[in-house]
XYZ file of C-alpha atoms in Angstrom:
345
model
C 23.162 -3.062 -7.251
C 26.006 -0.611 -7.858
C 25.064 2.743 -9.423
C 25.348 2.839 -13.196
C 25.886 5.685 -15.623
C 22.515 6.932 -16.834
C 21.774 6.458 -20.507
C 18.096 7.499 -20.530
C 16.256 9.714 -18.052
C 12.701 11.005 -18.019
C 11.461 13.706 -15.682
C 7.787 14.306 -14.827
C 6.454 13.016 -18.146
C 2.804 13.712 -18.906
C 0.717 12.770 -21.909
C -2.836 14.035 -22.269
C -5.130 13.240 -25.189
C -8.072 15.338 -26.273
C -11.255 13.290 -26.440
C -14.200 13.851 -28.742
C -17.618 14.878 -27.519
C -18.698 16.633 -24.349
C -21.091 14.039 -23.001
C -18.218 12.530 -21.012
C -17.766 15.807 -19.187
C -14.012 16.010 -19.842
C -11.996 17.330 -22.755
C -8.777 15.404 -22.091
C -7.645 12.084 -20.707
C -4.317 11.757 -18.903
C -2.586 8.579 -20.133
C 0.700 9.269 -18.328
C 0.802 11.598 -15.337
C 4.108 12.724 -13.862
C 6.233 9.614 -14.463
C 10.016 9.819 -13.991
C 12.620 7.120 -14.599
C 16.377 6.671 -14.837
C 17.837 3.861 -16.960
C 21.482 2.891 -16.472
C 23.793 1.642 -19.206
C 23.487 -2.110 -19.546
C 20.468 -2.221 -17.241
C 17.182 -4.016 -17.848
C 14.176 -2.116 -16.478
C 10.787 -3.851 -16.375
C 7.495 -1.960 -16.458
C 4.300 -3.725 -15.357
C 0.674 -2.801 -14.812
C -2.772 -3.711 -16.038
C -4.085 -2.723 -19.462
C -4.657 1.004 -19.809
C -2.160 2.053 -17.145
C 0.004 3.972 -19.645
C 2.879 1.530 -20.246
C 2.778 1.636 -24.038
C 2.177 5.397 -24.144
C 5.261 5.882 -21.984
C 7.272 3.639 -24.311
C 6.165 5.551 -27.403
C 7.214 8.839 -25.797
C 10.642 7.451 -24.930
C 11.346 6.441 -28.541
C 9.926 9.639 -30.021
C 6.735 8.217 -31.548
C 4.624 10.401 -29.222
C 5.410 13.910 -28.007
C 4.993 14.481 -24.259
C 2.453 17.079 -23.217
C 4.969 18.147 -20.577
C 8.147 16.872 -18.975
C 11.538 16.093 -20.456
C 13.525 13.124 -21.765
C 17.305 12.984 -22.002
C 19.305 10.365 -23.895
C 22.971 10.213 -22.953
C 22.657 13.689 -21.446
C 21.072 15.208 -24.573
C 17.539 16.581 -24.509
C 15.245 14.792 -26.972
C 12.054 16.729 -26.245
C 11.208 20.268 -27.245
C 12.158 22.236 -30.379
C 15.903 22.041 -29.628
C 15.872 18.297 -28.985
C 17.348 15.515 -31.074
C 15.620 14.964 -34.402
C 13.687 11.761 -35.069
C 16.417 10.523 -37.404
C 19.225 10.999 -34.865
C 17.074 9.544 -32.103
C 16.319 6.395 -34.114
C 20.029 5.597 -34.362
C 20.327 5.537 -30.573
C 17.038 4.091 -29.352
C 14.969 1.390 -31.037
C 11.684 -0.371 -30.307
C 10.434 -3.939 -30.617
C 6.693 -3.974 -31.126
C 4.049 -6.218 -29.635
C 2.636 -7.820 -32.767
C 5.178 -9.563 -35.022
C 2.485 -10.106 -37.650
C 1.879 -6.414 -38.393
C 5.283 -4.883 -37.620
C 6.981 -6.412 -40.693
C 6.283 -5.293 -44.255
C 4.718 -8.350 -45.955
C 5.894 -7.208 -49.398
C 9.599 -7.169 -48.560
C 11.969 -10.112 -48.101
C 13.762 -10.364 -44.771
C 17.039 -9.088 -46.222
C 15.377 -5.774 -47.131
C 13.439 -5.547 -43.858
C 16.544 -5.930 -41.715
C 18.739 -3.820 -44.016
C 16.268 -0.925 -44.221
C 17.638 1.001 -41.184
C 21.158 0.723 -42.609
C 19.995 2.177 -45.925
C 17.854 4.923 -44.406
C 20.721 6.153 -42.241
C 23.246 5.694 -45.065
C 25.427 3.461 -42.914
C 25.823 0.935 -45.699
C 24.684 1.093 -49.324
C 26.726 -1.637 -51.012
C 24.425 -4.601 -51.679
C 27.029 -7.259 -50.940
C 28.092 -5.727 -47.623
C 24.445 -5.210 -46.699
C 23.731 -8.895 -47.162
C 26.741 -9.808 -45.045
C 25.559 -7.509 -42.269
C 22.029 -8.942 -42.433
C 23.475 -12.449 -42.218
C 25.367 -11.434 -39.044
C 22.240 -9.942 -37.492
C 20.138 -13.009 -38.270
C 22.763 -15.248 -36.709
C 22.691 -13.078 -33.570
C 19.005 -13.906 -33.157
C 19.536 -17.592 -33.984
C 18.103 -17.588 -37.509
C 19.984 -19.174 -40.452
C 21.392 -16.620 -42.887
C 19.905 -18.528 -45.831
C 16.437 -17.465 -44.667
C 17.058 -13.835 -45.612
C 15.390 -14.189 -49.022
C 12.103 -15.423 -47.580
C 9.050 -13.251 -46.879
C 7.400 -12.705 -43.470
C 4.466 -15.021 -44.212
C 6.926 -17.898 -44.472
C 7.930 -17.580 -40.814
C 6.283 -18.480 -37.513
C 5.360 -15.834 -34.954
C 8.481 -16.449 -32.890
C 10.702 -16.251 -35.978
C 9.037 -13.008 -37.050
C 9.740 -11.485 -33.652
C 13.388 -12.528 -34.006
C 13.469 -10.690 -37.338
C 12.069 -7.619 -35.607
C 14.805 -7.893 -32.976
C 17.482 -8.196 -35.686
C 16.127 -5.062 -37.387
C 16.160 -3.170 -34.072
C 19.802 -4.148 -33.459
C 20.989 -3.143 -36.940
C 21.985 0.378 -35.859
C 23.685 -0.728 -32.630
C 21.372 1.417 -30.474
C 22.104 2.390 -26.882
C 18.574 1.597 -25.697
C 16.073 -1.058 -26.748
C 12.415 -0.592 -25.762
C 10.414 -3.836 -25.849
C 6.648 -3.249 -25.770
C 5.166 -6.600 -24.679
C 7.266 -8.461 -27.281
C 6.039 -11.944 -26.334
C 2.353 -11.384 -25.524
C 1.249 -12.315 -29.070
C 3.318 -15.516 -29.138
C 2.521 -19.059 -28.085
C 3.608 -19.933 -24.573
C 6.045 -22.514 -25.927
C 7.831 -19.791 -27.935
C 7.783 -17.018 -25.337
C 10.623 -18.459 -23.257
C 12.861 -18.717 -26.331
C 12.390 -15.055 -27.242
C 12.773 -13.918 -23.619
C 16.016 -15.848 -23.194
C 17.282 -14.475 -26.507
C 16.625 -10.878 -25.416
C 18.287 -11.451 -22.064
C 21.312 -13.065 -23.706
C 21.657 -10.228 -26.246
C 21.383 -7.651 -23.479
C 24.154 -9.297 -21.498
C 26.445 -9.806 -24.496
C 26.048 -6.372 -26.085
C 25.595 -4.254 -22.947
C 22.560 -2.539 -24.438
C 20.103 -0.986 -21.971
C 16.627 -2.509 -22.183
C 13.164 -1.364 -21.128
C 10.899 -4.399 -21.009
C 7.146 -3.780 -20.829
C 4.878 -6.690 -19.960
C 1.781 -7.672 -18.036
C 3.222 -11.086 -17.177
C 5.005 -10.765 -13.838
C 7.032 -13.958 -14.307
C 8.529 -12.535 -17.524
C 9.507 -9.261 -15.895
C 10.995 -11.064 -12.917
C 13.164 -13.145 -15.227
C 14.548 -10.359 -17.436
C 14.710 -7.214 -15.295
C 17.263 -5.769 -12.889
C 14.700 -3.243 -11.638
C 10.921 -3.139 -11.929
C 8.466 -0.259 -11.921
C 4.731 -0.682 -11.371
C 2.228 1.690 -12.983
C -1.417 2.279 -12.146
C -3.750 4.584 -14.080
C -0.941 6.663 -15.563
C 1.122 7.049 -12.403
C 4.100 5.271 -10.899
C 3.057 3.209 -7.865
C 6.329 1.506 -6.937
C 9.859 1.036 -8.256
C 12.767 -0.976 -6.930
C 15.268 -3.775 -7.539
C 13.324 -6.666 -9.009
C 14.201 -9.244 -6.366
C 13.383 -6.818 -3.568
C 10.130 -5.655 -5.129
C 8.959 -9.245 -5.608
C 9.940 -10.348 -2.122
C 8.925 -7.149 -0.298
C 6.109 -5.548 -2.331
C 5.078 -2.377 -0.509
C 2.392 -0.584 -2.490
C -1.037 -2.231 -1.983
C -1.478 -2.415 -5.767
C 1.846 -4.241 -6.206
C 0.804 -6.657 -3.488
C -2.509 -7.303 -5.244
C -0.749 -7.967 -8.560
C 1.633 -10.455 -6.991
C -1.076 -12.228 -5.016
C -3.058 -12.743 -8.242
C -0.150 -14.270 -10.165
C -0.074 -18.072 -10.578
C 1.519 -19.719 -7.558
C 4.081 -22.078 -9.030
C 5.962 -22.399 -5.756
C 4.585 -23.044 -2.287
C 5.737 -22.302 1.201
C 7.106 -25.097 3.376
C 3.662 -26.097 4.617
C 2.345 -26.277 1.047
C -0.291 -23.623 1.824
C -1.355 -20.775 -0.408
C -1.777 -17.322 1.104
C -5.054 -15.489 0.708
C -5.476 -13.612 -2.538
C -5.958 -9.861 -2.236
C -9.255 -8.990 -3.869
C -9.435 -5.482 -5.312
C -12.561 -3.493 -4.571
C -14.862 -2.325 -7.370
C -13.918 -1.671 -10.982
C -10.945 0.292 -12.335
C -11.768 4.020 -12.450
C -12.332 5.709 -15.782
C -9.165 7.454 -17.050
C -11.395 10.369 -18.061
C -12.376 10.890 -14.427
C -9.600 9.546 -12.175
C -9.956 9.705 -8.370
C -8.453 12.646 -6.521
C -5.372 12.153 -4.394
C -4.157 8.577 -4.707
C -5.632 7.047 -7.854
C -5.663 3.583 -6.326
C -7.649 4.604 -3.243
C -11.061 3.536 -4.615
C -9.862 -0.093 -4.726
C -7.408 -0.112 -1.839
C -8.010 -2.025 1.371
C -5.906 0.505 3.339
C -7.547 3.680 2.004
C -8.561 6.437 4.437
C -10.024 9.906 4.019
C -6.490 11.325 3.808
C -5.895 9.380 0.583
C -8.513 11.480 -1.224
C -6.758 14.771 -0.521
C -3.079 13.822 -0.843
C -1.212 12.815 -3.963
C 1.300 10.425 -2.362
C 4.942 11.164 -3.146
C 7.208 8.410 -4.414
C 9.235 8.070 -1.204
C 11.886 5.502 -0.182
C 10.588 2.459 1.687
C 13.515 2.659 4.088
C 15.292 5.911 4.942
C 18.605 6.193 3.120
C 17.598 3.571 0.504
C 16.343 5.550 -2.513
C 16.485 2.510 -4.813
C 13.134 1.122 -3.562
C 10.271 3.637 -3.451
C 6.499 3.513 -3.268
C 3.738 6.130 -3.634
C 1.581 5.317 -0.600
C 1.005 7.247 2.612
C 0.222 3.934 4.351
C 3.326 2.125 3.115
C 4.460 1.268 6.648
C 1.255 -0.647 7.246
C 1.423 -2.184 3.767
C 5.003 -3.258 4.372
C 3.906 -5.310 7.378
C 1.504 -7.175 5.074
C 4.243 -7.989 2.547
C 5.628 -10.950 4.511
C 2.485 -12.998 3.866
C 2.852 -12.612 0.103
C 6.397 -13.868 -0.344
C 5.476 -17.549 -0.556
C 2.934 -16.844 -3.286
C 5.365 -15.462 -5.839
C 6.644 -17.188 -8.933
C 9.694 -19.412 -8.629
C 12.961 -18.118 -10.018
C-alpha cells in the first residue's frame, strides 16, 4: 500500500493505573505499555487482542478521554498531550468515538434530533432550529435511517438503529478520525454485518480515517487496511491486513488465527491443528519479564525472559510488517500451515 499522509500518530504511549490495597504487592497496573502507531488519512486501522489487552484504554487516550501516563499523541501534526496540547473542545471537533454499547451511549430523555444535533450546538456550528433539523436529516440519511424518525426516542429503536444514531452523531462535526471501540459486539449477528458495511462505506465515501477495535478477527479482516495485534498492554505485531492474516509471524497472532472459526478449507478439506496456548493469561499487576507472551508461548526460551523484544520488520527493508519476537524467523516458518485455517474473504 502506498504511503499516506499521517493524520494521527502516537509515540511510546503508556497508561498506568494505581490500584487499591497492598495485598496484591503492586501499586500500579500497566494497561498500555509503550505502544506506538501511525494512522494515515483515509486509512482503516484494526486493533485486535483478547479482553484486557489494553485496546479500549488505548482508544480512550487517543480521543482524549484518558490522559497518558507518558508518551505523546499528535493529530495532524499538533500535539494533543501535555499542558500545551489541544484542548478537549478542539480535539472533539477533529476526532470522535463510537462506543461499544448503543443502549447506554444515547441519552434516553432526548429525541434523536437533539442527540445528533448536540455536537453542533455545543461547538456553536449551527444554532438555528430549522437548519439544525435539516442537518440532522442529512446525517440520518447518511446512516440509512429515515429523516422522519428524528422525533423518536432511543427506546423506540433497535440496537442496530441506535448504533447508526451514534454513528450519525459522531459524523456531525466532520471529524478527521473516527475511533470505533467494538461497535458491533453488543449487536445481534444478523445486524453486525449491516453496521460494518455501513462504516466501511462511509469511510470510503468521506475519506475519514478509522481506528476499528474488535475481538472478532473476521470483522477486522473485512474493514481494515492494516491490523495491529496487542497482548497484555504491548504491541505484538502490525502489518497490512492481508499479509498479517496470510503470514502471521508472532506466535500470539498465529494462536489467535488458529482459534478463529474455519469457514474455508484447504484443497484437501483438512483443518490444520489448533495452537493451544499454555497456562492462563498472566495477571496485569504482575506481568512476565522480557516478552510478556513467553509464559504461554510454544517457542519460548530462557532468552525471552531477559529481553524485551523490539518491534522489528519481518523482512529487511519492509517496515510495514513488524513483529515483537526474537524467534520470529522460526515462527514465520510455521505460518504456512495456518493460511488454510483463516476466514474467507
